[in-house]
Each structure stands twice: as C-alpha cells, then as structure tokens.
Amino acid sequence: MAINVSDLVDRRADNRWDRTAVGDLLERVTWSTPDKTVIVGWDGAFAHPENERLTYKQANDSANRFANALLSKGLVRGDVVMLLCDNSVEAWLTKLAVAKAGLVCAPVNTMMAPDVLGQLVELVEPKFLVIDSERWATNADILGYHGVEAGVTITIGGDAVPGSSSFSEFCADSPDTEPQVDIHGDDIWQILFTSGTTAAPKGVMLSHHATHYAGMNFTAALTRGLRHESDIVQCSFLPLIYHVGDHLFNISVLLNGGTLVIGRKPDPVATARAIDRESVTCLWGGSPAMLGVVAETLDAEPDLDASSLKVAVYGWAALPPRTFASLRARCGDSLQALAIFGQTESIACHRFWPDSWSDLYERTAPRDNYVGVPSPILSSKIVDPLGVEITNTDDGPGEAVYRTPALFSGYYRNEQATRDAFAGGWFHSGDSCVIGENGQRIMVDRYKDIVKTGGENVSTLRVEAVLLEHPAVARAAVVGLPHEQWGEAVTAVVVTREGVVADASDIIDFARSRLAGFETPKRVEFVDSLPDTVGGKILKYKLRQSLAALYTT
C-alpha cells in the first residue's frame, strides 16, 4: 500500500481504491447491482450454456477465475495474450480477465490471412493464445511455425484444440477472488490492429485511461431517451472482440451499469429479432447499409416490437433519410440516429445527430457525409499539407487532426510511424474533411482513397452516395485506376439488387446527371460481392489490385 501525502506532482494513482483499470469495471458494479444481467449471448455466441446470460456477479467471478488461471501459468504483468475469436460471451470474459490480470490483450481480426497473422505474432510475441475452435484449422500451420500453441479453446464450431483446455476447464479450479496485481491507468491493456484497408496492420496501443475516457465520452449519448442511464440495453452483432467499437459499446455499458447483447457475426435479421426479444435501447448498426437491412426486416416482420430502441448508431457513410424514416416508422419518433466518425487510434469521435440538424440532413444526405462536430473531449482542426489550419468552407479540404485523452499511446514497436502520426503535436487521422454549414464537418474521403483524375480530386464517398440512389444498385465502391490520359480513372464497382438487370451506360448517365463530369465514373464493373471487413468497410485496395489493368488491356 503506497501512501503519499507529501508530493503534489508526479503522483501515481495505482492503489486498488483509486486506480483506473478496465478490469475493475465489472467488480465495481457488483457492489450496486450484482444480480443484474450484464451480458446476453445470442444464439451461437456462447460456447457453454451456463454463459448464455450472466449477471454482473457471475461475470465478475468468471473473469476473476480466468485471470487467476492465467497468472498461475506464470504470465506476468505486461505479457501479451493473443485472441483469435469472434464475438462470444467467453471471448468477452477473456478480455476483461486479461485486463484484471495486468496483462495485455491482443485480439486479431479472425478474417486476417495466415501470412498477416504471422506478422502480428512476430510483432507482439504472445505468451498465451485463446482461439475459437473454428479458427484453428486455417491458422494452425502459421501458429505452429511461430511456436504459438493454443492455451484455451472457445469451443464454438468444434472441439478443443489438442493440448488446450476449453474455457470452462481452464478456470474451473481457480479462485474467484480479485487478482492482486499492480495496475496503473497509463499501462497498456490492449493492442488492437488497424484494419489494413490501406496498408499492413499496425499495433495500436491503448491504455486503461484512454479506454475509460472513450467509454465515458459515450455514456450519455447512448442513453438518450432513457429514464435512467442503467436502463441501457446495448446490442451489437458487429465485432467487439477485435474492434475498437468495444470501447464505445462495451465499456460504456459497464460504466452505465447496463446490459450488453452480442451476436456471433453480422446478421441484420437476427439483430431485428434481438431488438424485440431483449428490448434493446441502443443499436450499433455499423454501416447505413446494415441499418437499411434491419429496417427492411422490421417492415417484413410486423409482429416484432422495436419500440424500445432509442438510439441507432452508424458510421462510414451518410444515412439515407429514407432509412431513418423507415426505422422511425417502426421504432417511434423518439428514435435518434447518431453518426460517429473516428478510428482505432482516436475513438473520441465527431458526432452528428440528424434529428438535431434535420434541415441540413434532409438537404444533403446521403451525398454529403456530414459527421458533425467534435465530441466534448476532442480537440480537432482541419489542416492543409503544411499544417496550417483551414477555417473557411471555401478553403477546400484538409486533414482532420486530433488531441484527446481518448487517444492511443503509439504504434507498438514502430517509432517512426508514431512520430509521423503525431507530427506537429497533433494526431494525423489520414481523413480528408471540409468545413460545411454551421461549422459542421463533412468527411470527404480517406486521403489514400481520393481519386486524382485530370488534375482534379474526387471524393469516392460522394460518388458512391449518388450511385446508391440508383434503383438497381445495392452496393457500390469507387476507386481510381491507372489511366494513360487521366492519371487515374474514376471507376465504379457495383453489386446490383437481387433479380435486377442493370445497364452500365444507364448507371453512368444517372451519375452524370448528378455529378460533375470529372466525378462521373468512366466505367462500371459488375460483381457479385465486394471485399470488405466484417463490419462492412470496403477493402478498396483489393479492388485496386484486382482491376489495376482494366484500362490497359
């Protein structure tokens, strides 16, 4: 026990009674509502039947047993535990257990190619691996090559990996007392990996402090329309184990003393049914397209009761007003939509409430992706390539840069990338933005996705929004491809609606009537599906690679 009543600076709050530690969140709520449900696993999102629905006390005891079991294996403070898991109650408990033990969690996107997984293993050098049964066969060779053995298997989709224990077996004989380890808020508790949509993934170092700030920043926003903040029932069928959405939609629930409902994988139909069965109050919908399918499901199944839903959160693009109207027709006029704009490194986010700026929203969406204003704990400005702040709408786009306590601590073992990211004392997001009406920010594009054609810069997001207005288009991605005359040619890759026959020239004419000539796609390529992340973010680099020779052959 450290008592310091002499120093007024250079202090450390790392005693059990005053520290900031992610793993303490469960334990603290048990003092107020131990018998309240903290987590519900939808069908397929739990390995053991007893974990389908847990109270705060049950979850805290289970996480403690897992944490103590890890420590009994000789792991020490700062050791890395790698997870290769999709959403499940057991994976959720594992992350909190790792935090309780003072260890570092390194969850990996389960869709990563084995060779990329090998790079991540080399980077973080895990001392322990927790893996889903269904992920072992694909990755066994690369893990074996690097000498990584499975310590615990979450037995969804198969049996335990030979030589490993199931989740329940691993912690069956461990005590459920709180682990006695030293933790400070500045310690790194999690390394998340960037999505790799533009380059090889980097390890994003996240501290206990940053995670708390990120969660607290959204506790009020996600509980709009509720009598009490603890009434929140948050639902996500999108990844929370290896995605920074964990900070928003898991940590916020714990800070509010609410309930989290998780699905195994993205499933708009099951999401709609979960809203009904669990009286969900807040939904992480991911992309507007995902919310659109949820709305269609609610319309197709009128017996589903969606009146409990008060906040629907989305990102990555503007929400079409027709989708918002459809959701409100089923959920009620009290439903609020919330656009968030952030990234793994900085999840403090800009926020845009369409209902608060309804005239602006109705006039501009979905063509202009208004992302609103910085949240209260986020300092943000838009700068030109020389770092000079852009303050007027007419000054054109620039890069959004940030300062916030909800910021990552750096890229693990990559000093140069970290220095580049914090050039000038601000975090450089890589996102191109302009200042719109009333000081609201508009996201133009990722800098690396902007198409440079004939001396003009084209926002792919703007072109995609127009294409999605065409009645035949279900999904669209726009990329710039090498072109002898234009440098890059604006090219649309389109998935058509089921049963619809589309004509490329018709889609191009439709776009030309709504866009400038230089913004209009030179060609439309039809595909059955688009390569994307589990959350629905399109992997445009894969399209650029596969179509690189389109204008040269």
Coordinates of C-alpha atoms in Angstrom, one line a residue:
M1 CA 0.0 0.0 0.0
A2 CA 1.5 3.3 -1.1
I3 CA 0.6 6.4 0.8
N4 CA 1.9 9.7 -0.4
V5 CA 0.7 12.9 1.3
S6 CA 3.8 15.0 0.5
D7 CA 4.1 15.3 -3.3
L8 CA 1.7 17.4 -5.3
V9 CA 3.2 16.4 -8.7
D10 CA 4.5 13.3 -10.4
R11 CA 1.9 11.2 -8.5
R12 CA 0.6 7.7 -9.5
A13 CA -2.9 6.6 -8.8
D14 CA -2.3 2.9 -8.7
N15 CA -3.8 1.8 -5.4
R16 CA -6.8 -0.5 -5.5
W17 CA -9.0 2.3 -4.2
D18 CA -8.2 5.0 -6.7
R19 CA -6.7 3.4 -9.9
T20 CA -8.2 3.4 -13.4
A21 CA -8.3 -0.2 -14.6
V22 CA -10.6 -1.7 -17.2
G23 CA -10.8 -5.0 -15.3
D24 CA -12.2 -3.2 -12.2
L25 CA -15.3 -2.1 -14.1
L26 CA -17.2 -5.4 -13.5
E27 CA -16.3 -5.6 -9.9
R28 CA -17.4 -2.1 -9.1
V29 CA -20.9 -2.6 -10.5
T30 CA -21.3 -5.8 -8.4
W31 CA -21.4 -3.5 -5.3
S32 CA -24.6 -1.9 -6.6
T33 CA -26.5 -4.4 -8.8
P34 CA -24.8 -7.8 -8.5
D35 CA -27.9 -9.7 -9.8
K36 CA -28.5 -7.5 -12.9
T37 CA -27.8 -9.1 -16.3
V38 CA -24.6 -7.7 -17.8
I39 CA -24.3 -9.8 -21.0
V40 CA -26.6 -11.9 -23.2
G41 CA -25.2 -14.1 -25.9
W42 CA -27.5 -14.5 -28.9
D43 CA -27.7 -18.0 -30.5
G44 CA -24.2 -19.2 -31.3
A45 CA -22.5 -16.5 -29.3
F46 CA -21.6 -18.7 -26.3
A47 CA -19.7 -22.0 -26.0
H48 CA -21.2 -23.2 -22.7
P49 CA -24.9 -23.0 -21.9
E50 CA -24.3 -21.5 -18.5
N51 CA -22.7 -18.5 -20.1
E52 CA -25.7 -17.5 -22.3
R53 CA -26.9 -14.9 -19.9
L54 CA -24.7 -13.7 -17.0
T55 CA -25.3 -11.3 -14.1
Y56 CA -22.6 -8.8 -13.0
K57 CA -21.6 -11.1 -10.1
Q58 CA -21.5 -14.2 -12.2
A59 CA -19.4 -12.4 -14.9
N60 CA -17.0 -10.9 -12.4
D61 CA -16.4 -14.2 -10.7
S62 CA -15.8 -16.0 -14.0
A63 CA -13.4 -13.3 -15.2
N64 CA -11.5 -13.5 -11.9
R65 CA -11.2 -17.2 -12.2
F66 CA -9.8 -16.9 -15.7
A67 CA -7.4 -14.1 -14.7
N68 CA -6.1 -16.1 -11.8
A69 CA -5.7 -19.1 -14.0
L70 CA -3.6 -17.1 -16.4
L71 CA -1.4 -15.9 -13.6
S72 CA -1.0 -19.4 -12.3
K73 CA 0.6 -20.3 -15.7
G74 CA 3.5 -17.9 -15.0
L75 CA 2.3 -15.0 -17.0
V76 CA 3.5 -11.7 -15.6
R77 CA 2.4 -8.0 -15.9
G78 CA 2.8 -6.8 -19.5
D79 CA 2.8 -10.3 -21.1
V80 CA 0.7 -10.5 -24.2
V81 CA -2.4 -12.7 -24.6
M82 CA -3.5 -13.1 -28.2
L83 CA -7.1 -13.8 -29.1
L84 CA -8.3 -15.2 -32.4
C85 CA -12.0 -15.0 -31.6
D86 CA -15.3 -13.8 -33.0
N87 CA -18.0 -12.4 -30.7
S88 CA -18.8 -14.7 -27.8
V89 CA -19.5 -14.3 -24.1
E90 CA -16.4 -16.3 -23.4
A91 CA -14.2 -14.1 -25.5
W92 CA -15.7 -11.0 -23.8
L93 CA -14.9 -12.5 -20.4
T94 CA -11.4 -13.3 -21.5
K95 CA -10.7 -9.7 -22.4
L96 CA -11.8 -8.5 -19.0
A97 CA -9.8 -11.3 -17.3
V98 CA -6.7 -10.3 -19.2
A99 CA -7.2 -6.7 -18.0
K100 CA -7.8 -7.8 -14.4
A101 CA -4.5 -9.8 -14.5
G102 CA -2.5 -6.8 -15.6
L103 CA -1.7 -8.5 -18.9
V104 CA -2.1 -7.1 -22.4
C105 CA -4.8 -8.3 -24.8
A106 CA -4.0 -8.6 -28.5
P107 CA -7.2 -9.6 -30.3
V108 CA -6.8 -10.3 -34.0
N109 CA -9.4 -10.0 -36.8
T110 CA -10.5 -13.5 -37.5
M111 CA -10.5 -12.8 -41.2
M112 CA -6.8 -12.0 -41.4
A113 CA -4.9 -14.0 -43.9
P114 CA -2.5 -16.5 -42.2
D115 CA 0.6 -14.7 -43.5
V116 CA -0.6 -11.4 -41.9
L117 CA -1.4 -13.3 -38.7
G118 CA 2.2 -14.4 -38.8
Q119 CA 3.4 -10.8 -39.0
L120 CA 1.3 -9.9 -36.0
V121 CA 2.6 -12.8 -34.0
E122 CA 6.2 -11.6 -34.7
L123 CA 5.2 -8.1 -33.7
V124 CA 3.6 -8.8 -30.3
E125 CA 5.2 -12.2 -29.3
P126 CA 2.3 -13.6 -27.4
K127 CA 2.8 -15.7 -24.3
F128 CA -0.6 -17.3 -24.5
L129 CA -3.3 -17.9 -27.2
V130 CA -7.1 -18.1 -26.9
I131 CA -8.7 -19.3 -30.1
D132 CA -12.1 -20.3 -31.4
S133 CA -12.3 -23.9 -32.5
E134 CA -13.4 -22.9 -36.0
R135 CA -10.3 -20.8 -36.5
W136 CA -7.7 -23.4 -35.7
A137 CA -7.6 -25.4 -38.9
T138 CA -6.9 -22.3 -41.1
N139 CA -4.2 -20.9 -38.8
A140 CA -2.6 -24.0 -37.2
D141 CA 0.4 -24.1 -39.6
I142 CA 1.4 -20.4 -39.3
L143 CA 0.9 -20.5 -35.5
G144 CA 2.9 -23.7 -35.3
Y145 CA 5.7 -22.2 -37.4
H146 CA 6.0 -19.4 -34.9
G147 CA 5.8 -21.7 -31.9
V148 CA 2.5 -20.5 -30.7
E149 CA 0.3 -23.2 -29.0
A150 CA -3.4 -22.8 -28.1
G151 CA -3.8 -22.4 -24.4
V152 CA -7.6 -22.1 -24.3
T153 CA -10.1 -23.0 -27.0
I154 CA -13.5 -21.4 -27.1
T155 CA -15.4 -24.4 -28.3
I156 CA -17.8 -22.9 -30.9
G157 CA -17.8 -24.8 -34.1
G158 CA -15.7 -27.6 -32.9
D159 CA -13.8 -29.3 -30.0
A160 CA -10.9 -28.0 -28.0
V161 CA -7.6 -27.9 -29.9
P162 CA -5.4 -30.9 -28.8
G163 CA -3.3 -29.9 -25.8
S164 CA -5.5 -26.9 -24.9
S165 CA -8.4 -26.5 -22.4
S166 CA -11.9 -25.3 -23.0
F167 CA -12.8 -22.0 -21.4
S168 CA -14.7 -23.7 -18.5
E169 CA -12.0 -26.3 -18.0
F170 CA -9.2 -23.7 -17.8
C171 CA -10.6 -21.8 -15.0
A172 CA -12.7 -24.4 -13.1
D173 CA -10.3 -24.8 -10.2
S174 CA -9.1 -21.2 -9.9
P175 CA -10.3 -18.8 -7.1
D176 CA -12.9 -16.2 -7.9
T177 CA -11.1 -13.6 -5.8
E178 CA -9.8 -10.3 -7.4
P179 CA -6.3 -10.8 -8.7
Q180 CA -3.7 -9.0 -6.7
V181 CA -1.6 -7.2 -9.3
D182 CA -0.3 -3.6 -9.7
I183 CA -2.0 -1.7 -12.5
H184 CA -1.7 2.0 -13.5
G185 CA -4.0 3.9 -15.8
D186 CA -1.2 4.6 -18.2
D187 CA -0.4 0.9 -18.6
I188 CA -1.3 -0.6 -22.0
W189 CA -4.0 -3.2 -21.6
Q190 CA -4.9 -3.8 -25.2
I191 CA -3.2 -3.8 -28.6
L192 CA -5.7 -3.5 -31.5
F193 CA -4.6 -3.8 -35.1
T194 CA -5.6 -1.3 -37.7
S195 CA -7.9 -2.7 -40.4
G196 CA -5.3 -2.9 -43.1
T197 CA -7.6 -1.2 -45.6
T198 CA -4.7 0.9 -46.9
A199 CA -1.5 -0.8 -45.6
A200 CA -0.2 -3.6 -43.4
P201 CA -1.9 -3.5 -40.0
K202 CA -0.2 -1.7 -37.2
G203 CA -0.5 -2.4 -33.5
V204 CA -2.5 0.4 -31.7
M205 CA -1.5 0.7 -28.1
L206 CA -4.5 1.5 -25.8
S207 CA -4.2 2.3 -22.1
H208 CA -6.7 1.9 -19.3
H209 CA -7.0 5.7 -19.1
A210 CA -7.7 6.1 -22.8
T211 CA -10.3 3.3 -22.8
H212 CA -12.1 4.8 -19.8
Y213 CA -12.3 8.3 -21.5
A214 CA -13.6 6.7 -24.7
G215 CA -16.3 4.9 -22.8
M216 CA -17.3 7.8 -20.6
N217 CA -17.5 10.1 -23.7
F218 CA -20.4 8.0 -25.0
T219 CA -22.2 7.1 -21.8
A220 CA -24.7 10.0 -22.2
A221 CA -25.1 9.8 -26.0
L222 CA -26.0 6.1 -25.9
T223 CA -28.6 6.5 -23.2
R224 CA -30.7 9.3 -24.8
G225 CA -34.4 8.8 -24.2
L226 CA -34.0 6.6 -21.2
R227 CA -35.3 7.4 -17.7
H228 CA -32.0 6.1 -16.1
E229 CA -28.6 5.5 -17.7
S230 CA -28.6 2.0 -16.2
D231 CA -31.6 1.1 -18.3
I232 CA -29.4 0.8 -21.4
V233 CA -29.6 -2.4 -23.3
Q234 CA -26.9 -2.2 -26.0
C235 CA -26.9 -4.6 -28.9
S236 CA -24.1 -5.4 -31.4
F237 CA -23.8 -8.2 -33.9
L238 CA -20.7 -6.4 -35.3
P239 CA -17.3 -7.3 -34.0
L240 CA -16.5 -6.1 -30.4
I241 CA -13.7 -8.5 -29.5
Y242 CA -11.1 -7.3 -32.0
H243 CA -12.6 -3.9 -33.0
V244 CA -12.4 -0.5 -31.2
G245 CA -16.2 -0.5 -31.0
D246 CA -15.5 -2.4 -27.8
H247 CA -14.6 0.9 -26.2
L248 CA -17.8 2.6 -27.2
F249 CA -20.4 -0.2 -26.9
N250 CA -18.9 -2.4 -24.2
I251 CA -17.1 -0.1 -21.9
S252 CA -20.0 2.4 -22.0
V253 CA -22.4 -0.3 -20.9
L254 CA -20.2 -1.2 -17.9
L255 CA -19.8 2.5 -16.9
N256 CA -23.6 2.8 -17.0
G257 CA -24.3 -0.4 -15.2
G258 CA -26.3 -1.6 -18.2
T259 CA -26.7 -4.8 -20.3
L260 CA -24.9 -5.8 -23.5
V261 CA -26.4 -8.1 -26.1
I262 CA -24.0 -9.6 -28.6
G263 CA -24.4 -11.7 -31.7
R264 CA -21.8 -14.0 -33.1
K265 CA -21.4 -12.3 -36.5
P266 CA -23.2 -9.6 -38.5
D267 CA -26.8 -10.6 -39.1
P268 CA -29.4 -7.9 -39.7
V269 CA -32.3 -10.3 -39.4
A270 CA -31.2 -11.7 -36.1
T271 CA -30.4 -8.1 -35.0
A272 CA -34.0 -7.1 -35.6
R273 CA -35.3 -10.0 -33.6
A274 CA -32.9 -9.3 -30.8
I275 CA -34.3 -5.8 -30.5
D276 CA -37.7 -7.4 -30.0
R277 CA -36.7 -10.2 -27.6
E278 CA -34.3 -8.2 -25.4
S279 CA -36.0 -4.8 -25.5
V280 CA -32.8 -3.2 -26.9
T281 CA -32.4 0.5 -26.4
C282 CA -29.3 1.2 -28.3
L283 CA -28.0 -0.5 -31.5
W284 CA -24.6 -0.4 -33.1
G285 CA -25.6 -0.8 -36.7
G286 CA -22.3 -0.2 -38.4
S287 CA -22.8 0.9 -42.0
P288 CA -26.0 2.6 -43.2
A289 CA -26.5 -0.4 -45.5
M290 CA -26.7 -2.7 -42.4
L291 CA -29.2 -0.4 -40.8
G292 CA -31.2 -0.5 -44.0
V293 CA -31.5 -4.3 -43.9
V294 CA -32.5 -4.1 -40.2
A295 CA -35.3 -1.6 -41.2
E296 CA -36.4 -3.9 -44.1
T297 CA -36.6 -6.9 -41.6
L298 CA -38.7 -4.9 -39.2
D299 CA -41.0 -3.9 -42.0
A300 CA -41.2 -7.6 -43.2
E301 CA -42.0 -8.9 -39.7
P302 CA -44.6 -6.6 -38.2
D303 CA -45.0 -8.7 -35.1
L304 CA -41.5 -7.6 -33.9
D305 CA -41.7 -4.9 -31.3
A306 CA -39.0 -2.3 -31.9
S307 CA -40.4 0.5 -29.7
S308 CA -37.7 0.1 -27.1
L309 CA -35.0 1.3 -29.5
K310 CA -34.0 4.9 -28.7
V311 CA -30.6 5.3 -30.4
A312 CA -29.2 3.8 -33.6
V313 CA -25.5 4.4 -34.2
Y314 CA -23.9 4.2 -37.6
G315 CA -20.7 5.3 -39.4
W316 CA -18.6 5.2 -42.5
A317 CA -21.1 7.0 -44.7
A318 CA -24.2 9.1 -44.6
L319 CA -27.5 7.5 -43.6
P320 CA -30.1 7.9 -46.3
P321 CA -33.2 9.8 -45.0
R322 CA -35.5 7.1 -46.3
T323 CA -33.7 4.6 -44.0
F324 CA -34.0 6.8 -41.0
A325 CA -37.7 7.4 -41.8
S326 CA -38.3 3.7 -42.1
L327 CA -36.7 3.0 -38.7
R328 CA -38.7 5.7 -37.1
A329 CA -41.9 4.3 -38.5
R330 CA -41.3 1.1 -36.7
C331 CA -39.5 2.3 -33.6
G332 CA -41.3 5.6 -32.9
D333 CA -40.5 9.3 -33.4
S334 CA -38.3 9.2 -30.2
L335 CA -35.7 7.2 -32.1
Q336 CA -32.4 9.1 -32.6
A337 CA -29.8 8.3 -35.2
L338 CA -26.2 9.0 -34.3
A339 CA -23.3 9.2 -36.8
I340 CA -19.9 8.7 -35.4
F341 CA -16.6 9.5 -37.1
G342 CA -13.4 8.1 -35.5
Q343 CA -10.8 5.4 -35.9
T344 CA -9.0 2.8 -33.9
E345 CA -6.3 5.3 -32.8
S346 CA -8.8 8.0 -31.7
I347 CA -12.3 6.9 -30.8
A348 CA -13.4 10.1 -29.1
C349 CA -15.2 10.8 -32.4
H350 CA -17.1 13.6 -34.2
R351 CA -20.8 13.1 -33.7
F352 CA -23.7 14.1 -35.9
W353 CA -27.4 13.8 -34.8
P354 CA -29.6 14.0 -38.0
D355 CA -32.6 15.0 -35.9
S356 CA -30.7 17.9 -34.3
W357 CA -29.8 19.3 -37.8
S358 CA -32.8 17.9 -39.7
D359 CA -33.0 20.6 -42.4
L360 CA -29.3 20.2 -43.2
Y361 CA -29.5 16.5 -43.1
E362 CA -32.6 16.3 -45.3
R363 CA -31.0 18.6 -47.9
T364 CA -27.5 17.0 -48.0
A365 CA -27.8 13.3 -47.2
P366 CA -26.6 10.9 -48.4
R367 CA -24.4 12.8 -50.9
D368 CA -22.6 14.8 -48.3
N369 CA -21.3 12.7 -45.4
Y370 CA -21.8 15.2 -42.5
V371 CA -20.0 13.9 -39.4
G372 CA -20.9 16.8 -37.2
V373 CA -18.7 18.4 -34.6
P374 CA -16.0 17.0 -32.2
S375 CA -17.3 15.5 -29.0
P376 CA -16.6 17.5 -25.9
I377 CA -13.3 15.7 -25.0
L378 CA -11.9 16.0 -28.6
S379 CA -9.9 18.9 -29.9
S380 CA -9.9 18.8 -33.7
K381 CA -8.9 21.1 -36.6
I382 CA -8.5 20.7 -40.3
V383 CA -5.1 21.5 -41.7
D384 CA -3.6 21.9 -45.1
P385 CA -0.4 19.9 -46.2
L386 CA 1.8 22.5 -44.5
G387 CA -0.1 22.1 -41.2
V388 CA -1.9 25.5 -41.5
E389 CA -5.4 25.4 -40.1
I390 CA -8.3 25.7 -42.5
T391 CA -11.2 27.7 -41.1
N392 CA -13.4 28.6 -44.0
T393 CA -15.7 26.4 -46.2
D394 CA -14.2 27.9 -49.4
D395 CA -10.7 26.9 -48.4
G396 CA -11.2 23.3 -49.6
P397 CA -10.5 20.0 -47.9
G398 CA -7.7 19.3 -45.5
E399 CA -6.7 16.6 -43.0
A400 CA -8.5 16.2 -39.7
V401 CA -6.1 16.2 -36.7
Y402 CA -6.9 15.4 -33.1
R403 CA -6.0 15.9 -29.4
T404 CA -7.9 13.9 -26.7
P405 CA -7.2 11.8 -23.6
A406 CA -9.1 9.0 -25.5
L407 CA -6.1 8.7 -27.8
F408 CA -3.8 5.7 -28.4
S409 CA -0.3 5.7 -27.0
G410 CA 1.5 4.9 -30.2
Y411 CA 2.1 2.1 -32.7
Y412 CA 3.7 -0.8 -30.9
R413 CA 7.4 -1.2 -31.8
N414 CA 7.0 1.3 -34.7
E415 CA 8.6 4.6 -33.5
Q416 CA 8.8 6.2 -37.0
A417 CA 5.1 5.6 -37.8
T418 CA 4.2 7.0 -34.4
R419 CA 6.4 10.1 -34.9
D420 CA 4.8 10.7 -38.3
A421 CA 1.3 10.3 -36.8
F422 CA 2.0 12.9 -34.2
A423 CA 3.8 15.4 -36.4
G424 CA 3.2 19.0 -35.1
G425 CA 1.8 17.8 -31.8
W426 CA -1.5 16.5 -33.2
F427 CA -2.6 13.1 -34.3
H428 CA -3.0 13.0 -38.0
S429 CA -6.1 10.9 -38.9
G430 CA -5.5 10.4 -42.7
D431 CA -9.1 11.6 -43.2
S432 CA -9.9 14.4 -45.6
C433 CA -12.6 16.8 -44.4
V434 CA -14.1 20.1 -45.2
I435 CA -16.0 22.6 -43.1
G436 CA -19.7 22.6 -44.0
E437 CA -22.7 24.6 -42.9
N438 CA -22.8 25.9 -39.3
G439 CA -19.3 24.7 -38.7
Q440 CA -20.3 21.0 -39.2
R441 CA -17.5 18.8 -40.6
I442 CA -18.0 16.8 -43.8
M443 CA -15.8 13.8 -44.4
V444 CA -14.6 13.8 -47.9
D445 CA -12.7 10.6 -48.0
R446 CA -9.7 8.7 -46.8
Y447 CA -6.7 10.5 -48.3
K448 CA -5.5 7.3 -49.8
D449 CA -8.9 6.7 -51.5
I450 CA -9.2 10.1 -53.1
V451 CA -9.1 9.7 -56.9
K452 CA -6.7 12.1 -58.6
T453 CA -8.0 12.4 -62.2
G454 CA -7.1 15.0 -64.8
G455 CA -5.8 17.5 -62.2
E456 CA -9.0 17.2 -60.0
N457 CA -9.5 15.4 -56.7
V458 CA -12.7 13.2 -56.5
S459 CA -14.3 12.0 -53.3
T460 CA -15.2 8.4 -53.7
L461 CA -17.7 8.6 -50.9
R462 CA -19.6 11.3 -52.8
V463 CA -19.8 9.3 -56.0
E464 CA -20.8 6.2 -54.1
A465 CA -23.7 8.1 -52.4
V466 CA -25.0 9.1 -55.8
L467 CA -24.7 5.5 -57.2
L468 CA -26.6 4.1 -54.3
E469 CA -29.6 6.3 -55.2
H470 CA -29.9 4.3 -58.5
P471 CA -32.7 1.8 -58.1
A472 CA -30.6 -1.1 -59.4
V473 CA -27.6 -0.6 -57.1
A474 CA -27.4 -2.5 -53.9
R475 CA -23.7 -1.7 -53.1
A476 CA -21.1 0.4 -54.7
A477 CA -17.4 1.1 -54.4
V478 CA -15.5 3.7 -56.3
V479 CA -11.7 3.5 -56.9
G480 CA -9.1 5.3 -59.0
L481 CA -7.4 3.0 -61.6
P482 CA -4.3 3.8 -63.7
H483 CA -5.2 5.6 -66.9
E484 CA -2.9 6.9 -69.6
Q485 CA -4.8 10.1 -70.2
W486 CA -6.3 11.0 -66.8
G487 CA -3.7 9.6 -64.5
E488 CA -6.4 7.8 -62.6
A489 CA -9.9 7.0 -63.9
V490 CA -12.9 7.1 -61.6
T491 CA -14.3 3.6 -61.7
A492 CA -17.4 2.2 -60.1
V493 CA -17.7 -1.4 -58.9
V494 CA -21.3 -2.3 -58.3
V495 CA -23.4 -5.1 -56.8
T496 CA -26.9 -5.0 -58.2
R497 CA -30.1 -5.7 -56.3
E498 CA -31.3 -9.2 -56.4
G499 CA -33.3 -10.0 -59.5
V500 CA -32.4 -6.7 -61.2
V501 CA -30.7 -6.5 -64.6
A502 CA -28.6 -3.3 -64.7
D503 CA -27.0 -1.5 -67.6
A504 CA -23.6 0.2 -67.2
S505 CA -24.4 3.1 -69.5
D506 CA -27.6 3.8 -67.7
I507 CA -25.8 4.0 -64.3
I508 CA -23.2 6.3 -65.8
D509 CA -25.8 8.5 -67.3
F510 CA -27.6 8.6 -63.9
A511 CA -24.4 9.6 -62.2
R512 CA -23.5 12.2 -64.8
S513 CA -26.9 14.0 -64.3
R514 CA -26.0 14.4 -60.6
L515 CA -22.2 14.9 -60.6
A516 CA -19.6 17.0 -62.3
G517 CA -18.1 15.5 -65.4
F518 CA -14.8 14.7 -63.8
E519 CA -16.6 12.9 -60.9
T520 CA -18.6 10.7 -63.2
P521 CA -17.3 7.1 -63.4
K522 CA -15.6 6.2 -66.7
R523 CA -16.7 2.6 -66.3
V524 CA -18.9 0.4 -64.2
E525 CA -17.8 -3.1 -63.3
F526 CA -20.5 -5.5 -62.0
V527 CA -19.5 -8.0 -59.3
D528 CA -21.4 -10.5 -57.1
S529 CA -19.8 -9.1 -53.9
L530 CA -17.4 -6.6 -52.6
P531 CA -14.4 -7.4 -50.4
D532 CA -14.9 -5.8 -47.0
T533 CA -14.2 -6.1 -43.3
V534 CA -16.7 -7.9 -41.1
G535 CA -18.1 -4.6 -40.1
G536 CA -18.8 -3.6 -43.8
K537 CA -15.9 -1.3 -44.5
I538 CA -14.9 -1.9 -48.1
L539 CA -11.3 -3.0 -48.7
K540 CA -10.7 -0.8 -51.7
Y541 CA -7.0 -1.7 -52.0
K542 CA -8.1 -5.2 -53.1
L543 CA -10.3 -3.7 -55.8
R544 CA -7.4 -1.5 -57.0
Q545 CA -5.2 -4.6 -57.1
S546 CA -7.6 -6.8 -59.0
L547 CA -8.7 -4.2 -61.5
A548 CA -5.3 -2.4 -62.0
A549 CA -5.0 -3.4 -65.7
L550 CA -8.6 -2.5 -66.6
Y551 CA -7.7 0.5 -68.8
T552 CA -4.5 -1.0 -70.2
T553 CA -5.9 -4.2 -71.6

